[in-house]
Amino acid sequence: MQNIIVDNAKVMAKGQITLPKDIRDILRVGTGDRVTLISEGDRVVIMNSAVYAMKMFQEEMKGEAEKAGLYSDDDVVDLIMEMRAEERK
């Protein structure tokens, strides 16, 4: 079961909030990092932007390996070896 942390943040005059340290630690974000806000009805999910981008990329790529005939790790290694051999020519 996931740990649930509930915390509060005050909205400042310019609409800014400070993420509590526990939440920053969970998201693995620090000064200068970006977060993505996802609105789901009356809720907002905050994600580390790098993690969100990777999840979206994985979703878009779903099924592409099979379309390329890659069904196992060995298939991927074979493809890489073929590509490297072509580069050497």
mmCIF file with all atom_site columns, C-alpha atoms in Angstrom:
data_model
loop_
_atom_site.group_PDB
_atom_site.id
_atom_site.type_symbol
_atom_site.label_atom_id
_atom_site.label_alt_id
_atom_site.label_comp_id
_atom_site.label_asym_id
_atom_site.label_entity_id
_atom_site.label_seq_id
_atom_site.pdbx_PDB_ins_code
_atom_site.Cartn_x
_atom_site.Cartn_y
_atom_site.Cartn_z
_atom_site.occupancy
_atom_site.B_iso_or_equiv
_atom_site.pdbx_formal_charge
_atom_site.auth_seq_id
_atom_site.auth_comp_id
_atom_site.auth_asym_id
_atom_site.auth_atom_id
_atom_site.pdbx_PDB_model_num
ATOM 1  C CA . MET A 1 1  ? 0.000   0.000   0.000   1.00 0.00 ? 1  MET A CA 1
ATOM 2  C CA . GLN A 1 2  ? 1.225   3.488   -0.874  1.00 0.00 ? 2  GLN A CA 1
ATOM 3  C CA . ASN A 1 3  ? 1.988   6.022   1.840   1.00 0.00 ? 3  ASN A CA 1
ATOM 4  C CA . ILE A 1 4  ? -0.462  8.875   1.636   1.00 0.00 ? 4  ILE A CA 1
ATOM 5  C CA . ILE A 1 5  ? 0.809   12.288  2.685   1.00 0.00 ? 5  ILE A CA 1
ATOM 6  C CA . VAL A 1 6  ? -1.637  15.114  3.119   1.00 0.00 ? 6  VAL A CA 1
ATOM 7  C CA . ASP A 1 7  ? -0.206  18.598  3.418   1.00 0.00 ? 7  ASP A CA 1
ATOM 8  C CA . ASN A 1 8  ? -1.336  22.150  2.750   1.00 0.00 ? 8  ASN A CA 1
ATOM 9  C CA . ALA A 1 9  ? 0.093   25.057  0.807   1.00 0.00 ? 9  ALA A CA 1
ATOM 10 C CA . LYS A 1 10 ? -1.036  28.664  0.848   1.00 0.00 ? 10 LYS A CA 1
ATOM 11 C CA . VAL A 1 11 ? -1.788  30.406  -2.456  1.00 0.00 ? 11 VAL A CA 1
ATOM 12 C CA . MET A 1 12 ? 0.096   33.685  -2.587  1.00 0.00 ? 12 MET A CA 1
ATOM 13 C CA . ALA A 1 13 ? -0.928  36.913  -4.358  1.00 0.00 ? 13 ALA A CA 1
ATOM 14 C CA . LYS A 1 14 ? 0.500   35.872  -7.742  1.00 0.00 ? 14 LYS A CA 1
ATOM 15 C CA . GLY A 1 15 ? -1.057  32.392  -7.551  1.00 0.00 ? 15 GLY A CA 1
ATOM 16 C CA . GLN A 1 16 ? 2.192   30.795  -6.409  1.00 0.00 ? 16 GLN A CA 1
ATOM 17 C CA . ILE A 1 17 ? 2.448   28.009  -3.863  1.00 0.00 ? 17 ILE A CA 1
ATOM 18 C CA . THR A 1 18 ? 5.420   26.433  -2.144  1.00 0.00 ? 18 THR A CA 1
ATOM 19 C CA . LEU A 1 19 ? 5.483   22.651  -2.314  1.00 0.00 ? 19 LEU A CA 1
ATOM 20 C CA . PRO A 1 20 ? 6.066   21.201  1.155   1.00 0.00 ? 20 PRO A CA 1
ATOM 21 C CA . LYS A 1 21 ? 9.401   19.397  1.583   1.00 0.00 ? 21 LYS A CA 1
ATOM 22 C CA . ASP A 1 22 ? 7.783   15.959  1.990   1.00 0.00 ? 22 ASP A CA 1
ATOM 23 C CA . ILE A 1 23 ? 6.013   16.408  -1.356  1.00 0.00 ? 23 ILE A CA 1
ATOM 24 C CA . ARG A 1 24 ? 9.188   17.686  -3.078  1.00 0.00 ? 24 ARG A CA 1
ATOM 25 C CA . ASP A 1 25 ? 11.036  14.647  -1.759  1.00 0.00 ? 25 ASP A CA 1
ATOM 26 C CA . ILE A 1 26 ? 8.387   12.254  -3.078  1.00 0.00 ? 26 ILE A CA 1
ATOM 27 C CA . LEU A 1 27 ? 8.400   13.961  -6.487  1.00 0.00 ? 27 LEU A CA 1
ATOM 28 C CA . ARG A 1 28 ? 12.211  14.135  -6.426  1.00 0.00 ? 28 ARG A CA 1
ATOM 29 C CA . VAL A 1 29 ? 12.197  17.798  -7.431  1.00 0.00 ? 29 VAL A CA 1
ATOM 30 C CA . GLY A 1 30 ? 14.399  20.622  -6.267  1.00 0.00 ? 30 GLY A CA 1
ATOM 31 C CA . THR A 1 31 ? 15.209  24.206  -7.111  1.00 0.00 ? 31 THR A CA 1
ATOM 32 C CA . GLY A 1 32 ? 14.788  24.834  -10.844 1.00 0.00 ? 32 GLY A CA 1
ATOM 33 C CA . ASP A 1 33 ? 13.053  21.515  -11.577 1.00 0.00 ? 33 ASP A CA 1
ATOM 34 C CA . ARG A 1 34 ? 9.704   21.532  -13.317 1.00 0.00 ? 34 ARG A CA 1
ATOM 35 C CA . VAL A 1 35 ? 6.431   19.932  -12.281 1.00 0.00 ? 35 VAL A CA 1
ATOM 36 C CA . THR A 1 36 ? 3.425   19.094  -14.416 1.00 0.00 ? 36 THR A CA 1
ATOM 37 C CA . LEU A 1 37 ? -0.093  19.816  -13.168 1.00 0.00 ? 37 LEU A CA 1
ATOM 38 C CA . ILE A 1 38 ? -2.859  17.544  -14.422 1.00 0.00 ? 38 ILE A CA 1
ATOM 39 C CA . SER A 1 39 ? -6.470  18.526  -13.753 1.00 0.00 ? 39 SER A CA 1
ATOM 40 C CA . GLU A 1 40 ? -8.875  15.623  -13.173 1.00 0.00 ? 40 GLU A CA 1
ATOM 41 C CA . GLY A 1 41 ? -12.293 17.052  -12.400 1.00 0.00 ? 41 GLY A CA 1
ATOM 42 C CA . ASP A 1 42 ? -12.016 18.790  -9.036  1.00 0.00 ? 42 ASP A CA 1
ATOM 43 C CA . ARG A 1 43 ? -8.543  17.341  -8.355  1.00 0.00 ? 43 ARG A CA 1
ATOM 44 C CA . VAL A 1 44 ? -5.087  18.322  -9.514  1.00 0.00 ? 44 VAL A CA 1
ATOM 45 C CA . VAL A 1 45 ? -2.263  15.806  -9.748  1.00 0.00 ? 45 VAL A CA 1
ATOM 46 C CA . ILE A 1 46 ? 1.287   17.152  -9.535  1.00 0.00 ? 46 ILE A CA 1
ATOM 47 C CA . MET A 1 47 ? 4.034   15.103  -11.192 1.00 0.00 ? 47 MET A CA 1
ATOM 48 C CA . ASN A 1 48 ? 7.726   15.528  -11.787 1.00 0.00 ? 48 ASN A CA 1
ATOM 49 C CA . SER A 1 49 ? 7.750   16.786  -15.406 1.00 0.00 ? 49 SER A CA 1
ATOM 50 C CA . ALA A 1 50 ? 10.526  14.393  -16.455 1.00 0.00 ? 50 ALA A CA 1
ATOM 51 C CA . VAL A 1 51 ? 8.548   11.421  -15.109 1.00 0.00 ? 51 VAL A CA 1
ATOM 52 C CA . TYR A 1 52 ? 5.370   12.661  -16.803 1.00 0.00 ? 52 TYR A CA 1
ATOM 53 C CA . ALA A 1 53 ? 7.156   13.080  -20.151 1.00 0.00 ? 53 ALA A CA 1
ATOM 54 C CA . MET A 1 54 ? 8.560   9.538   -19.915 1.00 0.00 ? 54 MET A CA 1
ATOM 55 C CA . LYS A 1 55 ? 5.115   8.095   -19.109 1.00 0.00 ? 55 LYS A CA 1
ATOM 56 C CA . MET A 1 56 ? 3.600   9.901   -22.103 1.00 0.00 ? 56 MET A CA 1
ATOM 57 C CA . PHE A 1 57 ? 6.415   8.672   -24.358 1.00 0.00 ? 57 PHE A CA 1
ATOM 58 C CA . GLN A 1 58 ? 5.948   5.095   -23.133 1.00 0.00 ? 58 GLN A CA 1
ATOM 59 C CA . GLU A 1 59 ? 2.209   5.323   -23.789 1.00 0.00 ? 59 GLU A CA 1
ATOM 60 C CA . GLU A 1 60 ? 2.771   6.618   -27.328 1.00 0.00 ? 60 GLU A CA 1
ATOM 61 C CA . MET A 1 61 ? 5.323   3.880   -28.044 1.00 0.00 ? 61 MET A CA 1
ATOM 62 C CA . LYS A 1 62 ? 3.109   1.055   -26.765 1.00 0.00 ? 62 LYS A CA 1
ATOM 63 C CA . GLY A 1 63 ? 2.951   -1.691  -29.395 1.00 0.00 ? 63 GLY A CA 1
ATOM 64 C CA . GLU A 1 64 ? 5.668   -0.199  -31.609 1.00 0.00 ? 64 GLU A CA 1
ATOM 65 C CA . ALA A 1 65 ? 8.227   -2.900  -30.720 1.00 0.00 ? 65 ALA A CA 1
ATOM 66 C CA . GLU A 1 66 ? 5.877   -5.633  -31.895 1.00 0.00 ? 66 GLU A CA 1
ATOM 67 C CA . LYS A 1 67 ? 5.180   -3.733  -35.115 1.00 0.00 ? 67 LYS A CA 1
ATOM 68 C CA . ALA A 1 68 ? 8.948   -3.700  -35.716 1.00 0.00 ? 68 ALA A CA 1
ATOM 69 C CA . GLY A 1 69 ? 9.186   -7.433  -35.022 1.00 0.00 ? 69 GLY A CA 1
ATOM 70 C CA . LEU A 1 70 ? 10.877  -7.031  -31.653 1.00 0.00 ? 70 LEU A CA 1
ATOM 71 C CA . TYR A 1 71 ? 9.462   -9.542  -29.187 1.00 0.00 ? 71 TYR A CA 1
ATOM 72 C CA . SER A 1 72 ? 12.368  -10.156 -26.800 1.00 0.00 ? 72 SER A CA 1
ATOM 73 C CA . ASP A 1 73 ? 15.538  -8.606  -25.441 1.00 0.00 ? 73 ASP A CA 1
ATOM 74 C CA . ASP A 1 74 ? 17.479  -10.817 -27.862 1.00 0.00 ? 74 ASP A CA 1
ATOM 75 C CA . ASP A 1 75 ? 15.563  -9.299  -30.791 1.00 0.00 ? 75 ASP A CA 1
ATOM 76 C CA . VAL A 1 76 ? 16.554  -5.807  -29.622 1.00 0.00 ? 76 VAL A CA 1
ATOM 77 C CA . VAL A 1 77 ? 20.215  -6.798  -29.182 1.00 0.00 ? 77 VAL A CA 1
ATOM 78 C CA . ASP A 1 78 ? 20.230  -8.384  -32.655 1.00 0.00 ? 78 ASP A CA 1
ATOM 79 C CA . LEU A 1 79 ? 18.786  -5.196  -34.172 1.00 0.00 ? 79 LEU A CA 1
ATOM 80 C CA . ILE A 1 80 ? 21.410  -3.060  -32.436 1.00 0.00 ? 80 ILE A CA 1
ATOM 81 C CA . MET A 1 81 ? 24.203  -5.343  -33.652 1.00 0.00 ? 81 MET A CA 1
ATOM 82 C CA . GLU A 1 82 ? 22.853  -5.140  -37.218 1.00 0.00 ? 82 GLU A CA 1
ATOM 83 C CA . MET A 1 83 ? 22.682  -1.333  -37.042 1.00 0.00 ? 83 MET A CA 1
ATOM 84 C CA . ARG A 1 84 ? 26.234  -1.099  -35.687 1.00 0.00 ? 84 ARG A CA 1
ATOM 85 C CA . ALA A 1 85 ? 27.483  -3.398  -38.453 1.00 0.00 ? 85 ALA A CA 1
ATOM 86 C CA . GLU A 1 86 ? 25.801  -1.146  -41.049 1.00 0.00 ? 86 GLU A CA 1
ATOM 87 C CA . GLU A 1 87 ? 27.451  1.940   -39.552 1.00 0.00 ? 87 GLU A CA 1
ATOM 88 C CA . ARG A 1 88 ? 30.896  0.342   -39.822 1.00 0.00 ? 88 ARG A CA 1
ATOM 89 C CA . LYS A 1 89 ? 30.465  -0.252  -43.562 1.00 0.00 ? 89 LYS A CA 1
#
